[in-house]
PDB file of C-alpha atoms and ligand atoms in Angstrom:
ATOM      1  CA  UNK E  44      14.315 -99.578  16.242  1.00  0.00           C
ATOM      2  CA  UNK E  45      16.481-101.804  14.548  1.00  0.00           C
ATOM      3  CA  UNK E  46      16.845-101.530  10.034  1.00  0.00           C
ATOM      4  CA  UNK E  47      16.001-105.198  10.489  1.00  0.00           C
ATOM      5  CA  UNK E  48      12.474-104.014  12.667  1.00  0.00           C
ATOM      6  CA  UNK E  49      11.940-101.519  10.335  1.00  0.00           C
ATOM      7  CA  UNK E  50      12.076-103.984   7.184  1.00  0.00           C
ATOM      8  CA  UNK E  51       9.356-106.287   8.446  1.00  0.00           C
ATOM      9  CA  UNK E  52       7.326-103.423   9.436  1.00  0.00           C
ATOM     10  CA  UNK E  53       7.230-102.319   5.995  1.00  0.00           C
ATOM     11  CA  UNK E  54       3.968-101.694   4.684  1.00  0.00           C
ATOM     12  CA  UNK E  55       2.835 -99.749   1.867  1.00  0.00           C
ATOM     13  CA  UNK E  56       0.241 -97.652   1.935  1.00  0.00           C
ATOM     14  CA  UNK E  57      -0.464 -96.483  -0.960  1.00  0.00           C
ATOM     15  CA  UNK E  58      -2.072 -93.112  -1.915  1.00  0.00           C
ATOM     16  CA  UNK E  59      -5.651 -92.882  -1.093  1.00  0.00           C
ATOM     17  CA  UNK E  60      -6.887 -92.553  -4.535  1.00  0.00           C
ATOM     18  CA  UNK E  61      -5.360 -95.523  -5.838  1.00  0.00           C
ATOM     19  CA  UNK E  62      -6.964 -97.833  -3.010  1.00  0.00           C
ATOM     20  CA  UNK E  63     -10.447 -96.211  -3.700  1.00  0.00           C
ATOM     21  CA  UNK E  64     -10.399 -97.121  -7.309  1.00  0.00           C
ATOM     22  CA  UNK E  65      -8.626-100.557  -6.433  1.00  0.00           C
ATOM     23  CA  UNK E  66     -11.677-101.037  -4.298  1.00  0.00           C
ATOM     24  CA  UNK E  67     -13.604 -99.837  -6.497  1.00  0.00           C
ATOM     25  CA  UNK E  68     -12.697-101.540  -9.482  1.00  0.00           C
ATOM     26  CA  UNK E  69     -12.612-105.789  -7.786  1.00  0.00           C
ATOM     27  CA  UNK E  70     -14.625-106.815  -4.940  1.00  0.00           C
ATOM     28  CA  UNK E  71     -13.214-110.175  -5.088  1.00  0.00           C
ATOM     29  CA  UNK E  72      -9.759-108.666  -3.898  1.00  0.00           C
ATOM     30  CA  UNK E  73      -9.454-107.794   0.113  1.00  0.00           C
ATOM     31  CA  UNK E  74      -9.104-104.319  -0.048  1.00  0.00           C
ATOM     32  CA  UNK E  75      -6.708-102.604   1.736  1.00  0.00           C
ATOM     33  CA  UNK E  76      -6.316-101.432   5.217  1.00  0.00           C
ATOM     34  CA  UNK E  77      -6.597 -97.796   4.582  1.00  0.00           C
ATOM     35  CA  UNK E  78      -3.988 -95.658   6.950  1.00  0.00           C
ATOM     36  CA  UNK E  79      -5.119 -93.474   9.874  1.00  0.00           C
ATOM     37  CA  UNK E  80      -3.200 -91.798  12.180  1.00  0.00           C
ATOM     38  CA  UNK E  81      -2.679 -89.579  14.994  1.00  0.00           C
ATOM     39  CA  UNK E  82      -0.742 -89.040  17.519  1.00  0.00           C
ATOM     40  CA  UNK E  83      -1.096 -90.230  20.787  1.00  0.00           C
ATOM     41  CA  UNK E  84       1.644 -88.332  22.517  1.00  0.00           C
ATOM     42  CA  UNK E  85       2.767 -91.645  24.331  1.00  0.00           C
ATOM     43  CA  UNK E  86       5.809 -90.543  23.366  1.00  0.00           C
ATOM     44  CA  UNK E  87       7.208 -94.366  22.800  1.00  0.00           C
ATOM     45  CA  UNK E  88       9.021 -93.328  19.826  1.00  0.00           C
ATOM     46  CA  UNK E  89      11.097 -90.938  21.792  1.00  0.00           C
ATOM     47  CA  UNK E  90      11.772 -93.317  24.824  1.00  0.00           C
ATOM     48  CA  UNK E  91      13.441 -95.861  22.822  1.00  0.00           C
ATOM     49  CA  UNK E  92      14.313 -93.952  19.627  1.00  0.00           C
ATOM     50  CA  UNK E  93      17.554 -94.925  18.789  1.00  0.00           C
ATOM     51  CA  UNK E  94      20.063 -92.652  16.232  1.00  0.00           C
ATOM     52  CA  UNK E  95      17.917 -90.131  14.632  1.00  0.00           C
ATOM     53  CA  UNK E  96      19.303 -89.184  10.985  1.00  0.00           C
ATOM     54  CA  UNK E  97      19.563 -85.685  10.597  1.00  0.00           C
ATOM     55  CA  UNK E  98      19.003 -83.906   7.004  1.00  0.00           C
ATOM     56  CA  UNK E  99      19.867 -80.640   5.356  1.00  0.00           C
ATOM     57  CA  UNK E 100      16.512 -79.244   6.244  1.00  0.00           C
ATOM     58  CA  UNK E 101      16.873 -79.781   9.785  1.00  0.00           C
ATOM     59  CA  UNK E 102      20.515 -78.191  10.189  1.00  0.00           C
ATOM     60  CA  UNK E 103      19.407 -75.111   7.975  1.00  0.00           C
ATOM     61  CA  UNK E 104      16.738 -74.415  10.568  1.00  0.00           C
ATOM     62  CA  UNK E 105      18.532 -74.995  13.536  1.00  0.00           C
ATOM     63  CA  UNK E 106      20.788 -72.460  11.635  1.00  0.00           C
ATOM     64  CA  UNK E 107      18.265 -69.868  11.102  1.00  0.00           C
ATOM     65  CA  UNK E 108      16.980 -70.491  15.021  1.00  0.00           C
ATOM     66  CA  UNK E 109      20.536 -70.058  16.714  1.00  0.00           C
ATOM     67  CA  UNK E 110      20.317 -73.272  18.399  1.00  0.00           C
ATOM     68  CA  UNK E 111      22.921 -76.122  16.009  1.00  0.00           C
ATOM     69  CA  UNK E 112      24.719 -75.263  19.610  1.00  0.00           C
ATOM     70  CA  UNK E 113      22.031 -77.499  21.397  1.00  0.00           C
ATOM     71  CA  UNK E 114      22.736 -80.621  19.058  1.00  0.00           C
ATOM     72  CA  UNK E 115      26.245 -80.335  18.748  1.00  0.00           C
ATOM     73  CA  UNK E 116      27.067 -82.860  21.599  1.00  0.00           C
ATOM     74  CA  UNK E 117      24.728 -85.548  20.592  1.00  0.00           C
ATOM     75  CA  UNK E 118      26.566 -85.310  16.172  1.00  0.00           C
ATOM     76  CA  UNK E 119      27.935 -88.389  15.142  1.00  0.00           C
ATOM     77  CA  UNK E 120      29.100 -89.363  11.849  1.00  0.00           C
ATOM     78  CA  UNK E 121      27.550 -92.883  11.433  1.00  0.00           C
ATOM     79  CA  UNK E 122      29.418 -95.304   8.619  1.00  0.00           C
ATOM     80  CA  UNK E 123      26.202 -97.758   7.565  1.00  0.00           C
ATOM     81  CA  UNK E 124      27.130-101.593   6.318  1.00  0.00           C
ATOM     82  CA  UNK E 125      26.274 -99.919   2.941  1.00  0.00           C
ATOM     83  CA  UNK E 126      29.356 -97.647   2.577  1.00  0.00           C
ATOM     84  CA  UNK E 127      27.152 -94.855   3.402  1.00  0.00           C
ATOM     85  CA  UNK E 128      27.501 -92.306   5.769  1.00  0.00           C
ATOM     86  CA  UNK E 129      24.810 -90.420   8.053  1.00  0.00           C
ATOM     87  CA  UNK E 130      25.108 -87.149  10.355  1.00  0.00           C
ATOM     88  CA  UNK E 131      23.310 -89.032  13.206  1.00  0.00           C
ATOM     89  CA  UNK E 132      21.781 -87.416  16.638  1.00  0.00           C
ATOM     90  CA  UNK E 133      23.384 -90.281  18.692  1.00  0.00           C
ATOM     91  CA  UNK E 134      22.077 -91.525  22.022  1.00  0.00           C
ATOM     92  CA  UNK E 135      23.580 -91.612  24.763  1.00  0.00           C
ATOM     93  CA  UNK E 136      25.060 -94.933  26.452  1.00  0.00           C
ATOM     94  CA  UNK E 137      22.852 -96.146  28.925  1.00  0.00           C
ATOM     95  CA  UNK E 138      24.550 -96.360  32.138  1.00  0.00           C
ATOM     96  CA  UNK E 139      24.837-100.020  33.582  1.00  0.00           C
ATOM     97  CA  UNK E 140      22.060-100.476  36.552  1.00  0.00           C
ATOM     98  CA  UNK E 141      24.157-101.275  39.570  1.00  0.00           C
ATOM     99  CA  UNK E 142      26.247-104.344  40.289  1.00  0.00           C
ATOM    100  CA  UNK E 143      25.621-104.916  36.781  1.00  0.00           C
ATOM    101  CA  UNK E 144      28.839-104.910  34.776  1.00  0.00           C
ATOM    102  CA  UNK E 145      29.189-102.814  32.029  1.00  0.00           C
ATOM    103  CA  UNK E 146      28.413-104.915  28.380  1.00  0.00           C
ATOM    104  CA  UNK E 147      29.410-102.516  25.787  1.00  0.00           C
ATOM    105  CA  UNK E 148      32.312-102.972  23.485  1.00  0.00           C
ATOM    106  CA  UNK E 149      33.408 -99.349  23.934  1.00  0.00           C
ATOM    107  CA  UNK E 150      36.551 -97.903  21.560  1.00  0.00           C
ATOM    108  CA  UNK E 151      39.558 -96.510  22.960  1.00  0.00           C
ATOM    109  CA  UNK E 152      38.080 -93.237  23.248  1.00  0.00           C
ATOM    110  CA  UNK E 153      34.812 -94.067  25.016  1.00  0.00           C
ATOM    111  CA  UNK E 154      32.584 -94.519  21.829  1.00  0.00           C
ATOM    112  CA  UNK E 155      29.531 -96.723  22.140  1.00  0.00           C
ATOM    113  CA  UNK E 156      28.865 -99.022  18.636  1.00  0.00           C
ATOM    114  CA  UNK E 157      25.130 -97.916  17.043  1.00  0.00           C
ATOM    115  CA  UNK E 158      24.411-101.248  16.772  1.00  0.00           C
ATOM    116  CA  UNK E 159      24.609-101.510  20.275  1.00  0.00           C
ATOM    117  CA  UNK E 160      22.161 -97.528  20.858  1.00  0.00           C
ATOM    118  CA  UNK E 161      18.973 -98.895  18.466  1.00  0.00           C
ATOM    119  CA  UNK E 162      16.941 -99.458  21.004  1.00  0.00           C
ATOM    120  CA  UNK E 163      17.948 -96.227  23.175  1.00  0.00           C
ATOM    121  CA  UNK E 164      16.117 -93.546  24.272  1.00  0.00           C
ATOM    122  CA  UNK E 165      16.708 -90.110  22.444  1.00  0.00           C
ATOM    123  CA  UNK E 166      19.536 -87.754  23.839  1.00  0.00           C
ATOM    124  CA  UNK E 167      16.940 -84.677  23.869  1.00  0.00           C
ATOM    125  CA  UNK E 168      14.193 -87.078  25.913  1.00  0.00           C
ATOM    126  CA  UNK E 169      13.536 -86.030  29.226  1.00  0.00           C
ATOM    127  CA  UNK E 170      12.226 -89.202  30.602  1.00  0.00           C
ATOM    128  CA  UNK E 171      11.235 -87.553  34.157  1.00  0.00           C
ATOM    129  CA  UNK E 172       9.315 -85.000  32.575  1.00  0.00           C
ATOM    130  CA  UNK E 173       8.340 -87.430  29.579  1.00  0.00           C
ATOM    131  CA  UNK E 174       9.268 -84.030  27.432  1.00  0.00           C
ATOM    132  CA  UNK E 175      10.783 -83.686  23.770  1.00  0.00           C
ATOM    133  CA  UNK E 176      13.442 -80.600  25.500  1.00  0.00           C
ATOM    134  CA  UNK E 177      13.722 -79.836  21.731  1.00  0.00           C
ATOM    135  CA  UNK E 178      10.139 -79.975  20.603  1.00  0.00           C
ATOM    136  CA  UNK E 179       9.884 -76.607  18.333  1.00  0.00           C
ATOM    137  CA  UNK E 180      13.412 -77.488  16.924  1.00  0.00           C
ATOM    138  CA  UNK E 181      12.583 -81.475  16.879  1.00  0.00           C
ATOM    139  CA  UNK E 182      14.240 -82.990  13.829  1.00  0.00           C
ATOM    140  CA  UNK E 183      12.152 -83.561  10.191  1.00  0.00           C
ATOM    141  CA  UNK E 184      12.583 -87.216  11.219  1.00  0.00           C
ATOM    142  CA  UNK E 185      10.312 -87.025  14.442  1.00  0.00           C
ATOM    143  CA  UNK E 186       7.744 -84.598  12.709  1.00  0.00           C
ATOM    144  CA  UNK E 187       7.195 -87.065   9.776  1.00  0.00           C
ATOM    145  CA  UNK E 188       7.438 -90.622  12.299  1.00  0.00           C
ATOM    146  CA  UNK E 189       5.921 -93.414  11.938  1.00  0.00           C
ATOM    147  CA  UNK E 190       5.563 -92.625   8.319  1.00  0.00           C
ATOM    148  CA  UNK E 191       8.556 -92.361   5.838  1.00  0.00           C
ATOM    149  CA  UNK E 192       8.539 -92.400   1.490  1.00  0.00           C
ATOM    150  CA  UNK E 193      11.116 -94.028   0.241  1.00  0.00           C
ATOM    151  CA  UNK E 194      11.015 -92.271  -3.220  1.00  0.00           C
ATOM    152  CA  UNK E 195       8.456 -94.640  -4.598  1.00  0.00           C
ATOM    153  CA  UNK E 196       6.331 -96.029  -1.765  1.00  0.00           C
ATOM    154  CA  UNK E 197       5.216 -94.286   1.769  1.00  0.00           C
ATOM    155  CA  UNK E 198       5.994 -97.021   4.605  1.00  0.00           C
ATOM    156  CA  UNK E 199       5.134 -97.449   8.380  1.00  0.00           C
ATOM    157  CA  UNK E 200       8.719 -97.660   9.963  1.00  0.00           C
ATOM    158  CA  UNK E 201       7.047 -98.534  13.409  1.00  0.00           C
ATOM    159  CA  UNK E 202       3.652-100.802  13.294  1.00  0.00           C
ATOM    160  CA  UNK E 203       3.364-100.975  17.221  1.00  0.00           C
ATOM    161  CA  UNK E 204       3.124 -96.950  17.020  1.00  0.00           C
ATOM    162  CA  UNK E 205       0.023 -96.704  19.056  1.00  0.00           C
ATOM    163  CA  UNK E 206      -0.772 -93.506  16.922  1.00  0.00           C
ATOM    164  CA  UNK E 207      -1.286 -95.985  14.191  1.00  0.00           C
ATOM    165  CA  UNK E 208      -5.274 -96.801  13.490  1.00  0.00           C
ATOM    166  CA  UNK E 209      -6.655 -93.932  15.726  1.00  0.00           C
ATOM    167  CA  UNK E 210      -9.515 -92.327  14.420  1.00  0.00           C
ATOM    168  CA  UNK E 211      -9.553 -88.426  13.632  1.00  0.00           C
ATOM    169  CA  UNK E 212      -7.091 -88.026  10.426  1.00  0.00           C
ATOM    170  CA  UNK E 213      -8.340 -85.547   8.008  1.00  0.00           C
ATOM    171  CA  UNK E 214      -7.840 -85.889   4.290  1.00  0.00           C
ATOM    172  CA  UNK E 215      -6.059 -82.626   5.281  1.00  0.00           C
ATOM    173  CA  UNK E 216      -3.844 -83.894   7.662  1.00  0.00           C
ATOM    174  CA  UNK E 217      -2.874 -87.396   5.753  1.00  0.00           C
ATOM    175  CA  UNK E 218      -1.595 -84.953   3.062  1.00  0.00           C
ATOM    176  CA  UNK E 219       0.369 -82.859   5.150  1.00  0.00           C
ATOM    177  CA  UNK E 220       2.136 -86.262   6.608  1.00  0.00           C
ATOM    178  CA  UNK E 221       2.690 -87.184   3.231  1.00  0.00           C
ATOM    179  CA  UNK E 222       4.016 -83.629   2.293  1.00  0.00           C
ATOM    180  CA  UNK E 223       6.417 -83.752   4.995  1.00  0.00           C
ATOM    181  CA  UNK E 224       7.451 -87.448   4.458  1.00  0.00           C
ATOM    182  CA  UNK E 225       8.201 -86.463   0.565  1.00  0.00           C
ATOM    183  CA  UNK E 226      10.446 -83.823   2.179  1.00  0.00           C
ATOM    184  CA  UNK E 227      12.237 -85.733   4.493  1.00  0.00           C
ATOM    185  CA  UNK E 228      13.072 -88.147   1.523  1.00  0.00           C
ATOM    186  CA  UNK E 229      14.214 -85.164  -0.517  1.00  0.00           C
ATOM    187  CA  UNK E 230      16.261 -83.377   2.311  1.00  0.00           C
ATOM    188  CA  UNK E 231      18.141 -86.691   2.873  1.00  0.00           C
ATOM    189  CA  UNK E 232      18.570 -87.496  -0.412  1.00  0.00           C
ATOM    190  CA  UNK E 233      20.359 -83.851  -0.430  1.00  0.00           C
ATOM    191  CA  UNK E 234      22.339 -84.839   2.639  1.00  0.00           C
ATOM    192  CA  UNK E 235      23.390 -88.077   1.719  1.00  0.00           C
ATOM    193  CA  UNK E 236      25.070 -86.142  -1.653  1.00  0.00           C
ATOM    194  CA  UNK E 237      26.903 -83.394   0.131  1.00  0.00           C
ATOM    195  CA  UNK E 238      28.297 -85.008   3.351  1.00  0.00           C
ATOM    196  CA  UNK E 239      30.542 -87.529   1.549  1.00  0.00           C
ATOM    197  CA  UNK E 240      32.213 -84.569  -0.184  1.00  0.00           C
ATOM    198  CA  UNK E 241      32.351 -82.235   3.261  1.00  0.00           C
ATOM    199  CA  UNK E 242      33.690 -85.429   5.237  1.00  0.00           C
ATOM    200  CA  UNK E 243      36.691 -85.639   2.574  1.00  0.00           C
ATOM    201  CA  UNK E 244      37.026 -82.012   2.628  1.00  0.00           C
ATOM    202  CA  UNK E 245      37.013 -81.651   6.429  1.00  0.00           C
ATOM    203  CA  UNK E 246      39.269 -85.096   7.110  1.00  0.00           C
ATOM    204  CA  UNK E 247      41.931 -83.227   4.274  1.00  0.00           C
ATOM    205  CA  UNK E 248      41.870 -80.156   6.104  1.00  0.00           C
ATOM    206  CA  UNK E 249      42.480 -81.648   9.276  1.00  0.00           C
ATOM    207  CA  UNK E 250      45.359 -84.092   8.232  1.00  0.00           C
ATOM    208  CA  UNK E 251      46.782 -80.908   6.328  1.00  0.00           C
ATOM    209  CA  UNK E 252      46.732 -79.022   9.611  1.00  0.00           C
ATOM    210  CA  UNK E 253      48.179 -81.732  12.001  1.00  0.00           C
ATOM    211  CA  UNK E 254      50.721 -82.261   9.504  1.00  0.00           C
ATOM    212  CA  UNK E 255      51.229 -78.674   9.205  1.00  0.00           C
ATOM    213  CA  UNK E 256      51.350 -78.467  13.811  1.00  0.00           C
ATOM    214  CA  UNK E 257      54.030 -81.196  13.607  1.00  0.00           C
ATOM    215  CA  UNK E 258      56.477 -79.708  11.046  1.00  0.00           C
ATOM    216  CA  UNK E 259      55.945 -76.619  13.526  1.00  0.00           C
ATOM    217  CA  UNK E 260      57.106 -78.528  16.335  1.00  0.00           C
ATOM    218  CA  UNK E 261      60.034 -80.504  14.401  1.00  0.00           C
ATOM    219  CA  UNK E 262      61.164 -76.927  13.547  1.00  0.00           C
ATOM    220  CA  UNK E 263      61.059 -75.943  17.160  1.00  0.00           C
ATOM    221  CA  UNK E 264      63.274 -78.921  18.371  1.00  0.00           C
ATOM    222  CA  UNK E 265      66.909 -78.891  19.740  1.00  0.00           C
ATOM    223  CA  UNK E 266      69.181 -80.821  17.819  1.00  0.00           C
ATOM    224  CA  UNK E 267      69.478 -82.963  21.199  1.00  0.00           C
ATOM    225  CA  UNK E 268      65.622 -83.471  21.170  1.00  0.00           C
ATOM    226  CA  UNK E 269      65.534 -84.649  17.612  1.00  0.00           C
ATOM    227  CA  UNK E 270      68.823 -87.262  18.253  1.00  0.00           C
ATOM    228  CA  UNK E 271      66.407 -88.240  21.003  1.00  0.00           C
ATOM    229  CA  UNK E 272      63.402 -88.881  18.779  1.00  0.00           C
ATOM    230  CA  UNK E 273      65.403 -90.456  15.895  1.00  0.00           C
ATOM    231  CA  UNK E 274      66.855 -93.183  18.843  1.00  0.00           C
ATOM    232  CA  UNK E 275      63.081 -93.847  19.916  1.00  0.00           C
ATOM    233  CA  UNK E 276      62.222 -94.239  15.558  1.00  0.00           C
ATOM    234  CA  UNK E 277      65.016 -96.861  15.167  1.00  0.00           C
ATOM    235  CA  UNK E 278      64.085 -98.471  18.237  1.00  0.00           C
ATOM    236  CA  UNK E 279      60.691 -99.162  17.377  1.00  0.00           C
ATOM    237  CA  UNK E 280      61.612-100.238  13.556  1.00  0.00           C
ATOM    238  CA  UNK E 281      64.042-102.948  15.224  1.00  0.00           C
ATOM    239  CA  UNK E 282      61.227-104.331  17.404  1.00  0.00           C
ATOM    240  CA  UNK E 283      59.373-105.070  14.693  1.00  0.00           C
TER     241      UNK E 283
HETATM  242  S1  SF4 J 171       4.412 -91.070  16.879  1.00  0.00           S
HETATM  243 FE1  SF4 J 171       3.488 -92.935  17.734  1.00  0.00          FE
HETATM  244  S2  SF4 J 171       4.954 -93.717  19.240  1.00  0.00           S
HETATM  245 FE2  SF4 J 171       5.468 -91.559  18.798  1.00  0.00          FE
HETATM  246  S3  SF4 J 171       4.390 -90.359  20.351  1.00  0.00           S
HETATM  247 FE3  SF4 J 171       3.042 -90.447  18.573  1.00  0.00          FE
HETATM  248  S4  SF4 J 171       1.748 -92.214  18.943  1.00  0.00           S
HETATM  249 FE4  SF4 J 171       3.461 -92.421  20.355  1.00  0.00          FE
HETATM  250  S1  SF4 J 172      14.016 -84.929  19.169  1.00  0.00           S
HETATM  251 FE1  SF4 J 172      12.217 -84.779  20.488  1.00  0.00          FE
HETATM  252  S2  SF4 J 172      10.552 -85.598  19.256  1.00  0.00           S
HETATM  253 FE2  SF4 J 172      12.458 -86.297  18.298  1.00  0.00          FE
HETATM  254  S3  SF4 J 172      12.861 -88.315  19.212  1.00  0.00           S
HETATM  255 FE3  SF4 J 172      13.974 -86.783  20.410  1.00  0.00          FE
HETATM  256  S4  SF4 J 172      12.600 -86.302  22.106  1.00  0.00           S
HETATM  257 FE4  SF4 J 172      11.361 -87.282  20.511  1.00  0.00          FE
END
């Protein structure tokens, strides 16, 4: 679902107690739709997910379970319009039905764009099996869906969730999705601090160590090697 989607699908829903006295205190004003939920397990969410953002919480657990492994190949570092940065679970490019040619403006090394993945299904999806492969380890993100808090308001990121107006939610069970909405808030929050500092501490480390691999190699190479080299370096200055 695109940030765009997700902006026009906001909707506050206040807590519970403030629309009961609202209601209570003007029947002249409409009162508000109160929220119920529950989930349907039509698992539409999952089938056409897009990136999932990933938060502290969820990588200390996976820690604690023995299984970051599993998510490894679906990390990506995703740089929002914003400035921002995100540790994303990425989907994976859909591949192009046949005869169809393939649309996406990949990078040189095979990368998809996000803008182009909203809309995709989830890399840990089955769609065969129509199975989360990840369920007990599923992300804070999926556990708290359709409902987010944005550190003020708690908003419906997804109105067509089918989950959304189904009869059954406890007052119980609306707290407990607030609970874990408040978390995911606080967990990204936490994430969205640290991972600017770790990406400028990893990308140092790893110019420090290439630089580091090619004075190695420079030290390795025969005088003829490096005449060779320094031919190909004034070559390429004069073509400029
Ligand atoms: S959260 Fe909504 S869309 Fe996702 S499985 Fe439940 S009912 Fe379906
Ligand atoms: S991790 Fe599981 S629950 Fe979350 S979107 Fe993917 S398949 Fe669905």
């Amino acid at each position: 679902m695109s940030e765009d989607d997700k902006e026009t699908q906001k909707s506050d829903i206040k807590e519970n107690e403030k629309e009961e006295s609202t209601e209570k205190e003007s029947t002249e004003e409409k009162p508000k739709a109160k929220f119920t939920f529950k989930c349907t397990r039509c698992d539409a969410c999952c089938a056409e997910r897009g990136p999932i953002v990933i938060t502290m919480w969820d990588l200390e657990m996976w820690a604690r379970n023995g299984v970051v492994a599993n998510f490894m190949p679906y990390f990506d570092i995703y740089q929002k319009p914003d400035g921002g940065i995100d540790l994303i679970l990425k989907p994976l490019a859909p591949q192009p039905k046949e005869g169809e040619e393939e649309k996406s403006t990949k990078d040189p090394f095979g990368g998809v764009p996000i803008e182009e993945l909203l809309d995709v299904k989830c890399p840990l999806y089955n769609k065969d099996d129509k199975k989360c492969l990840v369920y007990e380890n599923r992300p804070l993100s999926c556990r708290t869906y359709p409902l987010e808090f944005d550190g003020k308001n708690f908003i419906v990121v997804d109105a067509d969730c089918p989950g959304i107006g189904e009869e059954g939610m406890t007052k119980e069970d609306l707290k407990e999705m607030r609970e874990t909405a408040k978390i995911m808030h606080y967990e990204l929050t936490r994430m969205r601090i640290a991972l600017p500092v770790l990406n400028q501490l990893i990308s140092q480390k790893v110019m420090m160590d290439l630089m580091r691999q090619n004075m190695e190699a420079m030290s390795k190479m025969t005088d003829e090697d490096r005449a060779k080299l320094d031919e190909i370096f004034k070559k390429d200055r004069e073509d400029q």
